[in-house]
Amino acid sequence: MSYIAKPKFHHPKLPRNDLGLTRRDYEGSMSTLCAGCGHDSVSAAIVEACFELNLPAHKVAKMSGIGCSSKTPTYFLSKSHGFNSVHGRMPSIATGANVANNELKYIGVSGDGDTASIGFGQFAHAVRRQVDMLYIVENNGTYGLTKGQFSATNDRESVGRKGQENAFECIDLAAMAIQLGASFVGRGFSGDKDQLVPMIKAAISHKGFAFIDVISPCVTFNNHVGSTKSFEFVRDNEHTVTATDYVPTKEEIKIEYETGTTIDVMLHDDSHVRLRKLDADYNPSDAAAAMQHIMRYQEQGEIATGLLYLNVNDTELKEKMNLVDAPLNALPFSQLRPGADALEKINNSLR
Amino acid sequence: MSLEEHREITAKKPRAPYTKPTDISDPNYFHKVVDCQWACPAHTPVPEYIRMIAQRQYTEAYMVNWESNVFPGILGRTCDRPCEPACRRGRIEEKPVAICRLKRVAADKRGDIEHLMPEIAPKNGKRVACIGGGPASLTVARDLAPLGYHVVVYDRDAAGGGMMRSQIPAFRLPESVLNEEVERILDFGIETRFNQEVTSLKKVLDEDFDAVFVGTGAPRGRDLNIAGREDVGDNFHIGIDWLMSVAFGHTSKIGKRVVVLGGGNTAMDCCRTAKRLGGADVKVIVRSAFDTMKASPWEIEDAQNEDIEILNNHVPQKFLTENGKLSAVVFEKVKPEVDENGRRKMVPTGEDPVVVPCDDVLCAIGQENHFPWIERDIGLEFGEWDMPVVDKDTFQSTNPKVFFGGDAAFGPENIIWAVAHGHQAAISIDSFCQEKDIRERPAPNVTLVSQKMGMHEWSYHNDISNDDRYLVPHADKNFTLKDIKMEVELGFDEQLAYDEAMRCLNCDVQTVFEDVKCIECDACVDICPVDCINFIENAPEDELRQNLRVPANDLEQSLYVSEILPTGRTMIKDEDVCLHCGLCAERCPTAAWDMQQFLYKEGQAKNQRVAG
Ligand SMILES: Cc1cc2nc3c(=O)[nH]c(=O)nc-3n(C[C@H](O)[C@H](O)[C@H](O)COP(=O)(O)OP(=O)(O)OC[C@H]3O[C@@H](n4cnc5c(N)ncnc54)[C@H](O)[C@@H]3O)c2cc1C
Ligand SMILES: Cc1ncc(C[n+]2csc(CCOP(=O)(O)OP(=O)(O)O)c2C)c(N)n1
Ligand code: SF4
Ligand code: SF4
Ligand code: SF4
Ligand SMILES: [Mg+2]
């Protein structure tokens, strides 16, 4: 970690977005992670995505648990809201916050330990309830913060730094999210922002539970030969099944794609996701097929990346539960707390 | 990955046409990144001495300067400072580092340097004449005398220094500072022939000199031949003649109403001097527009601070006289207009002529060279504008024994150029006297040393200050305007000097990229505060420049290009606004980036003598 603050000077010709802000205005405080940690690249991708989406920082809430990955919300969007929960409990905090105020964009950042081990139960229910949020797992196959134990996403054949064998089967969080009913599921790599940034932009625009599993190498504990989460392994074995383009509403759709290779999907805010199928027979709207496809790659020791599954027809949690649209803090007190008479009525109806 | 494996991969992915990897072993590459040093005619290692000032190593800082530019105390007050407009800091915020004023701090606060002076070698039997005792000749003398040359300096004035003594007013350059630095050189056993005007170069050549250096400057001020000129009498003065006469104590008064004609630095010195000699209403009147005035902005500012009015777009037409005495100057008003070819020219506005009543006129509209004392039959060719033909690299004339430098070589410039010419001429004279090829120039002395001390610790201060440029305090003008010798600028004190020094970006601490170590994790891209670093596909340079995170449209600034990396991309760093903060190196998990100090010392005569 660096001891100096990042200089405030930016490139004098740095582009500005519609809000008159530069990319640097979306940064947070100086990262304390190890030099070269993939998680810092994911933070940079989030910064870039929010900048390009012209998001006002005060309309974003950052949620996280515990871990190196869960520390990262401090390193981006310093002017946004946020909650750093206890280990593995981010999903329930995010669910509550979401129900209380759905006018904010929720960006949850978790780790493979935080999500696939201690928080697995919480994670499953946030997915199946379709909490309207972007949930990113910075997946390095290890517990980085506690010095490199195998995590539940570490591949069976992936050995430890000193050659230790991994005894257990791994959890594929992307496949898991599809199975549990997430409406947007992608997989990215911290070392490939060209792929990651548009995916994050689409995920933030998507209404419902958007999950991105980002392979994010831990340079300190899991970047050795024999690890399947190292920069080199991922680069050599990554297989992009769909390339994602994000087209904001105001941009006209100009490029003509060869029919059959491209799927154009309109999101709830009228922006578009353009998927170029690199695997011709891939169908990202078919959950079962998508899961099968992912598993096939895994069997071959390869990693399927890209936007893997997208369903814009499902509803999100608040709609499902028919909850009030307005944020609770915008409701008049009389509505927020109907009083003893209303309670009495409810009680009577149950008698 | 081993080097071989790496090369194998990169060899597999050739992409043509593409931009070649940068050759950082070429000293010019990193030298150019040090914008100030590159811009300095004498290539003074600026950031090196600025760091020394921050560490209160004033003597060392002085010596770094003295080696390169010979007159740190003088230049710290008067330099034209080509380094400052070049300074990188001026591209990332409004104002460059006050490089020149920091140089003065080194001179003001240094300790004894006697013991640091070069040893004077025993006489080598060679004799060199320097005609004119200005900065160019003095530099030649300083470089050659320690090598054993017997140097003879001629000047028609009574002391050395040239225009630094005869023109630059004492309120900008105190005599004590000038004397100290001039005498230091004369103390190297220089034979002086002061109060001697050279009237024949042939005669000098006839005395057994092995080489002659002409450093006589551009001593003739331009006259203004407009209507009424022949009637104005004693109240019309050629600016540089008048300044010299003030400097040497022959003139101590001027009329109440003074018109200064011209918009260059001489005009600024004239008006400020007039203000001190009794000029109550002093006006500078210039034919050009304000924004194209030749004077340095800071000199204009200083004149304005002394309540001197500047009238622009006024073309002098005639002088008026009353009772045989100058009474006024008449001007035509003009305005700039852009013609069909996009050229700017001044056209009359058609308004009534402007009559400016005055008692004296100081004419500061330019200087010229003048060589009536050089015979035209001694094999020394003259070319355009009646200027001697002088080689731009060796400073040799067509008479192989005769070398030129300073304002005498290519027309009026400034002190630092005179010094730079002096160094080059000294190299040539040395080679010439030693019967070596004068085209062969000594190589610069270059070192590149890692600054890494720990994981995130460097032996330079990478946490640069966000402060705006600090102003140099001035003495109260109630006093300075009454005393022509009182210095106006007070110089930075220690604290101000430190604060200003911390603004320097240490551009000589280079970002050195070792492609074989890079794992392409992009950490440096993410952390770089000014978006210098890119990993993109190689392409021809003009394309590359457009494909960067922020397009690199300043073609003067280099791109640092790596070999093609294992993923097929190339690291491209735009040097333009790099803060040299070292964060890329701090974030790099494999130390592919390192911060290394590049110290460049221009080759001087002494270097080739040691080597040969
Ligand atoms: C008013 C004024 C202000 C200036 N202010 C600055 C400034 O602030 N900063 C800056 O960098 N530059 C300044 N300059 C320019 C600077 O002074 C010159 O560029 C510089 O001094 C040139 O150095 P030099 O060695 O070529 O010749 P000079 O300094 O001109 O020295 C030439 C010497 O040769 C002598 N000489 C000439 N002919 C003969 C002869 N035939 N025999 C014997 N001796 C002879 C002259 O008397 C003179 O002493 C200023 C110039 C003027 C006119
Ligand atoms: C309740 C609880 N149990 C255990 C821990 C110890 N702990 C801290 S972080 C962590 C694992 C983090 O792993 P991961 O989420 O993958 O994050 P990474 O550091 O790898 O990014 C553990 C077990 C804790 N802080 N709290
Ligand atoms: S331990 Fe691993 S995950 Fe944690 S900061 Fe270091 S590299 Fe990143
Ligand atoms: S910032 Fe310092 S090193 Fe860089 S150009 Fe300016 S003075 Fe020179
Ligand atoms: S030193 Fe490195 S991080 Fe700092 S500005 Fe230069 S390239 Fe960017
Ligand atoms: Mg982890």
Tab-separated table of C-alpha atoms in Angstrom, chain B residues 34-267:
chain	number	residue	atom	x	y	z
B	34	VAL	CA	13.160	16.702	-18.107
B	35	ASP	CA	11.446	19.604	-19.815
B	36	CYS	CA	13.272	22.382	-17.976
B	37	GLN	CA	16.733	20.932	-18.505
B	38	TRP	CA	15.991	20.172	-22.134
B	39	ALA	CA	14.845	23.774	-22.665
B	40	CYS	CA	17.811	25.294	-20.846
B	41	PRO	CA	20.429	26.245	-23.460
B	42	ALA	CA	23.156	25.148	-21.022
B	43	HIS	CA	21.138	22.055	-19.971
B	44	THR	CA	21.356	22.806	-16.262
B	45	PRO	CA	20.161	19.784	-14.222
B	46	VAL	CA	17.285	21.765	-12.735
B	47	PRO	CA	15.397	19.204	-10.629
B	48	GLU	CA	18.692	18.016	-9.165
B	49	TYR	CA	19.465	21.447	-7.741
B	50	ILE	CA	15.858	22.108	-6.710
B	51	ARG	CA	15.936	18.994	-4.538
B	52	MET	CA	19.205	20.191	-3.019
B	53	ILE	CA	17.586	23.493	-2.151
B	54	ALA	CA	14.727	21.663	-0.436
B	55	GLN	CA	17.369	19.851	1.608
B	56	ARG	CA	19.155	23.115	2.348
B	57	GLN	CA	22.217	21.948	0.464
B	58	TYR	CA	22.656	25.392	-0.978
B	59	THR	CA	26.357	25.107	-1.714
B	60	GLU	CA	25.840	21.871	-3.641
B	61	ALA	CA	22.903	23.429	-5.470
B	62	TYR	CA	25.061	26.398	-6.377
B	63	MET	CA	27.803	24.169	-7.714
B	64	VAL	CA	25.414	22.161	-9.903
B	65	ASN	CA	24.444	25.483	-11.436
B	66	TRP	CA	27.934	26.882	-11.603
B	67	GLU	CA	29.123	23.849	-13.561
B	68	SER	CA	26.425	24.301	-16.177
B	69	ASN	CA	25.584	27.968	-16.341
B	70	VAL	CA	28.608	29.698	-14.766
B	71	PHE	CA	26.639	32.641	-13.329
B	72	PRO	CA	24.028	31.280	-10.886
B	73	GLY	CA	23.779	34.471	-8.835
B	74	ILE	CA	23.413	36.642	-11.927
B	75	LEU	CA	21.109	34.270	-13.765
B	76	GLY	CA	19.042	33.637	-10.636
B	77	ARG	CA	18.026	37.279	-10.995
B	78	THR	CA	18.147	38.003	-14.685
B	79	CYS	CA	17.806	34.840	-16.712
B	80	ASP	CA	15.333	34.869	-19.571
B	81	ARG	CA	14.259	31.501	-18.160
B	82	PRO	CA	13.340	29.463	-21.227
B	83	CYS	CA	12.972	26.607	-18.725
B	84	GLU	CA	9.867	28.039	-17.119
B	85	PRO	CA	7.483	28.071	-20.073
B	86	ALA	CA	8.728	24.521	-20.726
B	87	CYS	CA	8.163	23.333	-17.143
B	88	ARG	CA	5.760	20.407	-16.893
B	89	ARG	CA	4.060	21.916	-13.879
B	90	GLY	CA	2.742	24.649	-16.177
B	91	ARG	CA	0.864	21.977	-18.100
B	92	ILE	CA	-0.912	20.473	-15.120
B	93	GLU	CA	-1.791	23.689	-13.368
B	94	GLU	CA	-1.503	27.353	-14.124
B	95	LYS	CA	2.062	28.281	-13.285
B	96	PRO	CA	5.455	26.614	-13.692
B	97	VAL	CA	7.916	26.143	-10.875
B	98	ALA	CA	9.818	29.388	-10.080
B	99	ILE	CA	13.007	27.738	-11.315
B	100	CYS	CA	14.947	30.943	-11.784
B	101	ARG	CA	14.141	32.342	-8.352
B	102	LEU	CA	15.176	29.063	-6.759
B	103	LYS	CA	18.531	29.366	-8.479
B	104	ARG	CA	18.983	32.706	-6.767
B	105	VAL	CA	18.283	31.071	-3.402
B	106	ALA	CA	21.221	28.733	-3.969
B	107	ALA	CA	23.431	31.738	-4.697
B	108	ASP	CA	22.129	33.804	-1.769
B	109	LYS	CA	22.481	31.073	0.805
B	110	ARG	CA	25.496	29.089	-0.293
B	111	GLY	CA	28.585	28.646	1.810
B	112	ASP	CA	32.213	28.886	0.840
B	113	ILE	CA	33.038	27.368	-2.561
B	114	GLU	CA	36.710	28.228	-2.837
B	115	HIS	CA	37.713	24.623	-2.224
B	116	LEU	CA	35.274	23.400	-4.868
B	117	MET	CA	36.826	25.362	-7.682
B	118	PRO	CA	38.631	23.391	-10.384
B	119	GLU	CA	42.332	22.950	-10.106
B	120	ILE	CA	44.232	25.025	-12.633
B	121	ALA	CA	46.455	22.755	-14.697
B	122	PRO	CA	49.992	23.854	-15.520
B	123	LYS	CA	50.119	26.028	-18.615
B	124	ASN	CA	49.865	23.988	-21.809
B	125	GLY	CA	51.585	26.565	-23.966
B	126	LYS	CA	48.455	27.496	-25.912
B	127	ARG	CA	47.172	31.083	-25.994
B	128	VAL	CA	43.564	32.065	-26.585
B	129	ALA	CA	42.280	35.603	-27.032
B	130	CYS	CA	38.709	36.454	-26.044
B	131	ILE	CA	37.542	39.755	-27.508
B	132	GLY	CA	34.815	41.277	-25.358
B	133	GLY	CA	34.395	40.510	-21.661
B	134	GLY	CA	30.745	39.465	-21.627
B	135	PRO	CA	29.256	36.151	-20.464
B	136	ALA	CA	30.210	34.351	-23.688
B	137	SER	CA	33.910	35.182	-23.416
B	138	LEU	CA	33.954	34.606	-19.676
B	139	THR	CA	32.499	31.130	-20.186
B	140	VAL	CA	35.186	30.299	-22.728
B	141	ALA	CA	37.776	31.545	-20.233
B	142	ARG	CA	36.274	29.525	-17.389
B	143	ASP	CA	36.236	26.329	-19.417
B	144	LEU	CA	39.705	26.709	-20.917
B	145	ALA	CA	41.855	28.273	-18.198
B	146	PRO	CA	41.647	25.266	-15.842
B	147	LEU	CA	42.901	23.084	-18.711
B	148	GLY	CA	46.132	25.073	-18.903
B	149	TYR	CA	45.271	27.599	-21.593
B	150	HIS	CA	46.594	31.107	-21.293
B	151	VAL	CA	43.469	33.199	-21.858
B	152	VAL	CA	43.582	36.911	-22.646
B	153	VAL	CA	40.310	38.847	-22.307
B	154	TYR	CA	39.959	42.199	-24.051
B	155	ASP	CA	37.219	44.706	-23.290
B	156	ARG	CA	36.865	48.357	-24.033
B	157	ASP	CA	35.209	48.804	-20.650
B	158	ALA	CA	37.108	48.989	-17.395
B	159	ALA	CA	35.808	45.711	-16.017
B	160	GLY	CA	34.483	42.373	-17.189
B	161	GLY	CA	30.823	41.418	-17.469
B	162	GLY	CA	29.775	42.952	-20.774
B	163	MET	CA	26.169	44.018	-20.916
B	164	MET	CA	25.517	42.363	-17.559
B	165	ARG	CA	27.454	45.347	-16.246
B	166	SER	CA	26.760	48.054	-18.810
B	167	GLN	CA	23.071	47.405	-19.454
B	168	ILE	CA	21.320	45.442	-16.758
B	169	PRO	CA	20.407	47.988	-14.084
B	170	ALA	CA	21.724	47.508	-10.570
B	171	PHE	CA	18.187	47.420	-9.134
B	172	ARG	CA	17.845	44.086	-10.942
B	173	LEU	CA	21.415	42.891	-10.540
B	174	PRO	CA	23.509	44.257	-7.663
B	175	GLU	CA	27.079	45.035	-8.570
B	176	SER	CA	28.429	42.889	-5.748
B	177	VAL	CA	26.764	39.778	-7.190
B	178	LEU	CA	28.085	40.556	-10.645
B	179	ASN	CA	31.607	41.282	-9.428
B	180	GLU	CA	31.788	38.150	-7.361
B	181	GLU	CA	30.938	35.824	-10.231
B	182	VAL	CA	33.014	37.653	-12.841
B	183	GLU	CA	36.085	37.905	-10.643
B	184	ARG	CA	35.888	34.244	-9.734
B	185	ILE	CA	36.659	33.477	-13.367
B	186	LEU	CA	39.275	36.175	-13.798
B	187	ASP	CA	41.015	34.667	-10.770
B	188	PHE	CA	41.750	31.538	-12.814
B	189	GLY	CA	44.869	33.325	-14.041
B	190	ILE	CA	43.154	35.185	-16.876
B	191	GLU	CA	45.132	38.014	-18.418
B	192	THR	CA	42.829	41.007	-18.775
B	193	ARG	CA	43.291	43.793	-21.238
B	194	PHE	CA	40.506	46.075	-20.089
B	195	ASN	CA	40.024	49.640	-21.321
B	196	GLN	CA	41.305	48.411	-24.657
B	197	GLU	CA	39.109	48.643	-27.695
B	198	VAL	CA	40.080	46.148	-30.373
B	199	THR	CA	40.141	48.024	-33.645
B	200	SER	CA	41.693	45.332	-35.813
B	201	LEU	CA	41.189	41.601	-35.663
B	202	LYS	CA	44.201	41.208	-37.905
B	203	LYS	CA	46.396	42.744	-35.225
B	204	VAL	CA	45.093	40.316	-32.616
B	205	LEU	CA	45.701	37.422	-34.975
B	206	ASP	CA	49.197	38.656	-35.572
B	207	GLU	CA	50.013	38.327	-31.895
B	208	ASP	CA	50.747	34.623	-31.548
B	209	PHE	CA	47.323	33.383	-30.411
B	210	ASP	CA	46.405	29.804	-31.192
B	211	ALA	CA	42.732	30.746	-31.339
B	212	VAL	CA	40.578	33.850	-31.063
B	213	PHE	CA	37.085	33.976	-29.646
B	214	VAL	CA	34.891	36.923	-30.628
B	215	GLY	CA	32.372	37.734	-27.915
B	216	THR	CA	31.733	41.375	-28.605
B	217	GLY	CA	27.949	41.215	-28.404
B	218	ALA	CA	25.480	43.304	-30.360
B	219	PRO	CA	26.517	46.703	-29.158
B	220	ARG	CA	24.722	49.102	-31.500
B	221	GLY	CA	21.283	50.460	-30.633
B	222	ARG	CA	18.875	51.155	-33.486
B	223	ASP	CA	18.007	54.760	-34.289
B	224	LEU	CA	14.558	55.971	-35.344
B	225	ASN	CA	14.641	58.083	-38.479
B	226	ILE	CA	11.264	59.764	-38.581
B	227	ALA	CA	10.342	63.378	-39.258
B	228	GLY	CA	11.925	65.834	-36.877
B	229	ARG	CA	14.675	63.426	-35.826
B	230	GLU	CA	17.487	65.810	-36.830
B	231	ASP	CA	16.047	68.640	-34.712
B	232	VAL	CA	15.552	66.875	-31.370
B	233	GLY	CA	19.066	67.429	-30.123
B	234	ASP	CA	20.245	66.114	-26.746
B	235	ASN	CA	16.867	64.992	-25.520
B	236	PHE	CA	16.765	61.941	-27.749
B	237	HIS	CA	18.757	58.978	-26.439
B	238	ILE	CA	19.529	55.566	-27.841
B	239	GLY	CA	18.327	53.287	-25.034
B	240	ILE	CA	21.342	51.046	-24.628
B	241	ASP	CA	23.802	53.935	-24.864
B	242	TRP	CA	21.811	55.790	-22.235
B	243	LEU	CA	21.621	52.750	-19.917
B	244	MET	CA	25.380	52.299	-20.227
B	245	SER	CA	25.989	55.904	-19.409
B	246	VAL	CA	23.747	55.532	-16.332
B	247	ALA	CA	25.539	52.332	-15.322
B	248	PHE	CA	28.935	53.977	-15.559
B	249	GLY	CA	27.788	57.066	-13.637
B	250	HIS	CA	27.909	59.552	-16.515
B	251	THR	CA	24.178	60.221	-16.439
B	252	SER	CA	22.160	60.774	-13.288
B	253	LYS	CA	19.161	62.860	-14.359
B	254	ILE	CA	16.335	62.866	-16.879
B	255	GLY	CA	13.381	65.127	-17.633
B	256	LYS	CA	10.037	64.875	-15.836
B	257	ARG	CA	8.089	63.559	-18.815
B	258	VAL	CA	9.769	60.631	-20.537
B	259	VAL	CA	8.631	58.634	-23.561
B	260	VAL	CA	10.222	55.233	-24.047
B	261	LEU	CA	9.833	53.848	-27.554
B	262	GLY	CA	9.846	50.059	-27.919
B	263	GLY	CA	8.315	47.058	-26.201
B	264	GLY	CA	11.229	44.792	-25.374
B	265	ASN	CA	13.219	44.209	-22.222
B	266	THR	CA	15.504	47.159	-22.986
B	267	ALA	CA	12.440	49.401	-22.985
